[in-house]
Amino acid sequence: MSKWEENVRKVTPYTPGEQPNRPGMIKLNTNENPYPPAPGVLKAMTAPDGDALRRYPDPAASVLVNALAERYQVDPSQVFVGVGSDDVLAMAFMTFFNSEKPILFPDITYSFYPVWAEEFRIPFEKVALKDDFTICKEDYYRENGGIVFPNPNAPTALAMGLEDVEEIIRHNPDVVVIVDEAYVDFGAESALKLVEKYENLLVVQTFSKSRSLAGMRIGFAIGNPVLIKYLNDVKYSFNSYTMDQTALSCGVAAVKDEAYFQETTDKIKKTRENAKVELAKLGFSFPDSKANFLFITHPEYQAKDLFQALREEGIYVRYFAQPRIDNYLRVSIGTDGQMEALYAFLRQYMGKA
Amino acid sequence: MSKWEENVRKVTPYTPGEQPNRPGMIKLNTNENPYPPAPGVLKAMTAPDGDALRRYPDPAASVLVNALAERYQVDPSQVFVGVGSDDVLAMAFMTFFNSEKPILFPDITYSFYPVWAEEFRIPFEKVALKDDFTICKEDYYRENGGIVFPNPNAPTALAMGLEDVEEIIRHNPDVVVIVDEAYVDFGAESALKLVEKYENLLVVQTFSKSRSLAGMRIGFAIGNPVLIKYLNDVKYSFNSYTMDQTALSCGVAAVKDEAYFQETTDKIKKTRENAKVELAKLGFSFPDSKANFLFITHPEYQAKDLFQALREEGIYVRYFAQPRIDNYLRVSIGTDGQMEALYAFLRQYMGKA
């Protein structure tokens, strides 16, 4: 090892789900939306002309911030935007989690949390979920350097009621509590209604799931203006302009089309409820999902074998080789047609065809 | 102050140049390219369709990495891309500058360097430029935690010869040396030809200036594969997908059009050389620019007064209220027409019309 390597920040990076590109594949492995974004988004892509492209974007991303503020009925000073909710969460970890006490998050959760903690040298403790994969709120009533959890949780898909979320926030006035709501639009209750009441609450959401814009990298956070100001200071100390001209225009178009948003999220919820019935018929069990994916297990078939068999068939789902969940598969909700193909393959594989 | 605020990372953010949007304004304040991006870029914007937008982009940004590798005749494993060169530099500071010894950079330079150092808690020392604003290479032959400087430097616009750049790298084998070449395509010699020879050299460039794509946020770094691997690990520990689908397709289109790149950079260099003549006629002096801007001062007129007078006329330039340079203006090179308007106003203001 060369001497210059001694001062390198060495980290074990997060491994994103694979992004295969096989013709005819059925991709249910990264919780993308099976439907394209709102029609206005494709039109908005061409809004930035040569003159807009050669110039720096608005560093405050005001068009998008204002559209979100209007949609969620908050003041623009309460909105922060970033390059996907990963960027927003990374900035939030860097900004708010600077205590010497450990931050707390569930043992089974978004696997990027420990990666950010390592990157920013934040001490952390994983808090075990109960055996039924629910979060035990009382476990978070103790000294800590901050709290973060997804609601619904991933990959379990389970949602916590807003009263329980509030209890966790109420017991932790001295630290920042981040509620990561990447999947909230598929049926959970958002903590957004609590941001006026708790100045230490940051709610993070994304355009990657319910707004079909994973490809444009747009996430946002809503909180009280003081919190958002701190977050912006750190962001402006990292990169003045994170949102490019097309991301801004596409993002605004997506927020404005409320009808399409309702229609597509409703369709996905309907397909998910049907998937619960179909997969149960095949002998699968799963926590009751409020997200755009199901976390399934089977008493007779090993998840890893199923994962491999599906993969060979061109059906991609997600498998985590981790303690407690290594006999589960996370299956994103696709179109009805894609889900039918999944059931058909499973029936055949299990000899139930 | 609430108790949760105690653990907030408090920073003094970088202040980007203002982005006014006044009809008919002449914007020479943020070193943007006055010409639109290559014609293929606007076509490429619509390449991502609904299906591409709903899906995550390639986390490795391979299409863009490969296009850059081909253009600069290096291996794809030697290329890193980010959301503008600010993102690339932020990631590089976080990755490589982890020594307890101070990093070194010029006292007059890109004012984001001390901001990143503060954000990531990196000790630093500013090394004074000589009175003529040149970098004294010998000042960098001492123990340090890393080195970063732009070439050409900003806002002075002065370029260092490649032999001198190499001397600095050669004297510092134990730390990473970052050469920030945001403006290199306007006439300086790139250190890219040294990356095979020095494994501790990282060369950073951007699409924001010479490729007219400030609005799409694309920057890149080239170095040896080991260095790039460390940088990617830190990036993948921050955000899996930083480059959105349109940034990727626009970036590739820009790299592929070499003829347009030559044509527009040549035009800007020609306008700059003419500007040197015209501004000298008006009594201005300036370091000999190899960038797309001039750093001008006048013996009879205060820079701050000129800045204000120009602003009222709708001509935006950049003024830095900083020691040693507070009687200078940084003027980006615009079109010939924009520059004529600048000269005309100055002539009138100085009673030389």
XYZ file of C-alpha atoms in Angstrom, chain A residues 77-290:
214
model
C -38.711 27.480 3.922
C -39.778 24.060 5.205
C -38.753 22.162 2.065
C -35.345 20.757 1.087
C -34.708 18.933 -2.211
C -31.924 16.594 -3.277
C -30.678 14.031 -5.798
C -33.045 11.274 -4.698
C -33.929 10.609 -1.081
C -30.504 8.951 -0.703
C -28.864 12.328 -1.239
C -31.339 13.944 1.168
C -30.703 11.278 3.814
C -26.911 11.454 3.357
C -27.027 15.226 3.860
C -29.335 14.813 6.864
C -27.052 12.235 8.511
C -24.100 14.574 7.974
C -26.009 17.572 9.304
C -27.900 16.215 12.297
C -26.091 13.158 13.609
C -22.980 14.652 15.244
C -23.411 13.376 18.770
C -20.992 11.026 20.482
C -23.993 8.985 21.536
C -25.122 6.320 19.082
C -27.951 6.931 16.675
C -30.665 4.270 16.682
C -32.350 2.416 13.829
C -33.951 -1.027 13.394
C -31.770 -4.098 12.817
C -33.871 -4.970 9.783
C -34.255 -1.823 7.722
C -32.871 0.143 4.794
C -29.331 -1.163 4.585
C -27.926 2.240 3.620
C -28.246 3.546 7.221
C -25.154 1.765 8.601
C -23.258 2.714 5.431
C -23.908 6.432 5.961
C -23.054 6.055 9.638
C -19.718 4.498 8.715
C -19.028 7.097 6.022
C -19.608 9.996 8.419
C -18.147 8.178 11.445
C -21.409 8.286 13.371
C -21.729 5.779 16.217
C -24.873 3.688 15.865
C -26.859 0.888 17.490
C -29.231 -1.424 15.695
C -32.445 -1.992 17.619
C -33.964 -5.428 17.033
C -37.425 -5.588 15.530
C -39.872 -7.869 17.323
C -40.262 -11.393 15.956
C -43.229 -10.263 13.879
C -40.981 -7.566 12.360
C -42.816 -4.693 14.026
C -40.906 -1.822 15.622
C -41.131 -1.741 19.413
C -41.473 1.985 20.081
C -40.393 1.688 23.718
C -36.936 0.556 22.547
C -36.391 4.121 21.328
C -37.159 5.768 24.684
C -33.545 6.059 25.785
C -30.515 8.269 25.407
C -29.277 8.417 21.830
C -27.683 10.695 19.226
C -30.597 10.645 16.816
C -33.186 8.296 15.359
C -34.011 7.204 11.844
C -36.503 4.644 10.574
C -38.547 4.115 7.437
C -42.326 4.090 7.608
C -43.386 1.784 6.073
C -40.226 -0.069 6.981
C -38.166 -1.756 4.259
C -37.825 -4.553 3.365
C -40.586 -5.680 5.741
C -43.248 -3.370 4.168
C -44.886 -2.932 7.571
C -46.293 0.472 8.513
C -46.392 1.940 12.013
C -49.452 3.910 13.077
C -48.994 7.664 13.341
C -49.690 7.580 17.103
C -46.700 5.279 17.600
C -44.497 7.401 15.341
C -45.499 10.438 17.381
C -44.697 8.652 20.631
C -41.139 8.052 19.426
C -40.751 11.708 18.442
C -42.331 12.930 21.680
C -39.888 10.870 23.754
C -36.882 12.299 21.899
C -37.037 16.095 21.950
C -33.249 16.439 22.285
C -32.292 14.747 19.039
C -33.410 14.879 15.432
C -35.840 12.133 14.418
C -35.871 11.296 10.703
C -38.911 9.470 9.354
C -37.979 8.024 5.976
C -41.236 7.840 4.014
C -40.019 6.500 0.679
C -43.068 4.216 0.475
C -45.671 6.225 2.359
C -47.859 7.010 -0.664
C -48.902 3.374 -0.953
C -51.036 3.354 2.162
C -49.264 4.439 5.357
C -50.041 7.615 7.257
C -47.470 10.361 6.799
C -45.791 12.150 9.699
C -45.937 15.375 7.688
C -48.834 16.539 9.814
C -46.508 16.517 12.821
C -43.815 18.872 11.473
C -45.541 21.963 12.834
C -45.698 20.382 16.268
C -42.162 18.945 16.567
C -39.249 21.122 15.489
C -36.856 18.127 15.644
C -38.778 16.042 13.091
C -37.544 15.628 9.525
C -39.799 13.770 7.073
C -38.058 12.464 3.941
C -39.846 11.373 0.760
C -38.894 10.489 -2.812
C -40.089 10.771 -6.416
C -38.557 7.368 -7.206
C -41.491 5.196 -6.189
C -44.950 6.793 -6.200
C -44.035 9.383 -8.847
C -42.276 6.973 -11.242
C -39.130 9.091 -11.452
C -36.309 6.893 -10.131
C -34.420 7.820 -13.301
C -34.450 11.545 -12.526
C -33.123 11.376 -8.949
C -35.439 13.588 -6.910
C -36.041 13.410 -3.185
C -37.167 15.916 -0.591
C -37.435 16.600 3.106
C -39.948 18.648 5.033
C -39.382 19.986 8.525
C -39.337 23.209 10.462
C -37.484 26.138 8.868
C -34.589 26.050 11.369
C -33.934 22.381 10.634
C -34.164 22.986 6.886
C -31.800 25.964 7.137
C -29.130 23.776 8.799
C -29.615 21.149 6.103
C -29.275 23.720 3.334
C -26.111 25.132 4.899
C -24.499 21.693 4.741
C -25.770 21.154 1.203
C -24.455 24.551 0.080
C -21.126 23.561 1.635
C -21.072 20.438 -0.507
C -22.455 21.406 -3.926
C -24.174 24.682 -4.801
C -26.271 23.170 -7.558
C -27.415 19.596 -7.056
C -30.606 19.624 -9.141
C -30.109 19.955 -12.888
C -32.479 21.840 -15.190
C -34.372 18.765 -16.431
C -34.712 17.233 -12.960
C -36.278 20.506 -11.821
C -38.748 20.731 -14.693
C -39.652 17.025 -14.580
C -40.117 17.196 -10.824
C -42.503 20.132 -11.025
C -44.560 18.422 -13.746
C -44.836 15.269 -11.620
C -46.014 17.146 -8.525
C -48.613 19.096 -10.485
C -50.403 16.026 -11.841
C -52.297 14.936 -8.750
C -54.871 12.919 -10.702
C -52.240 10.724 -12.348
C -50.481 10.261 -9.006
C -53.739 9.068 -7.423
C -54.585 6.828 -10.356
C -51.222 5.045 -10.455
C -50.790 4.652 -6.714
C -54.355 3.277 -6.534
C -53.574 0.795 -9.292
C -50.463 -0.404 -7.472
C -52.352 -0.760 -4.185
C -55.028 -2.789 -5.948
C -52.436 -5.049 -7.590
C -50.716 -5.458 -4.212
C -53.929 -6.491 -2.465
C -54.539 -9.036 -5.194
C -50.944 -10.257 -4.867
C -51.576 -10.912 -1.167
C -54.439 -13.233 -2.133
C -52.576 -14.999 -4.926
C -49.344 -15.512 -2.994
C -51.219 -16.738 0.076
C -52.927 -19.326 -2.149
C -49.454 -20.540 -3.104
C -48.539 -20.967 0.564
C -46.514 -17.769 1.056
C -46.799 -15.689 4.170
C -45.741 -12.059 4.584
C -46.091 -9.064 6.868
C -49.106 -6.955 5.857
C -47.644 -4.599 3.276
C -48.481 -0.903 3.009
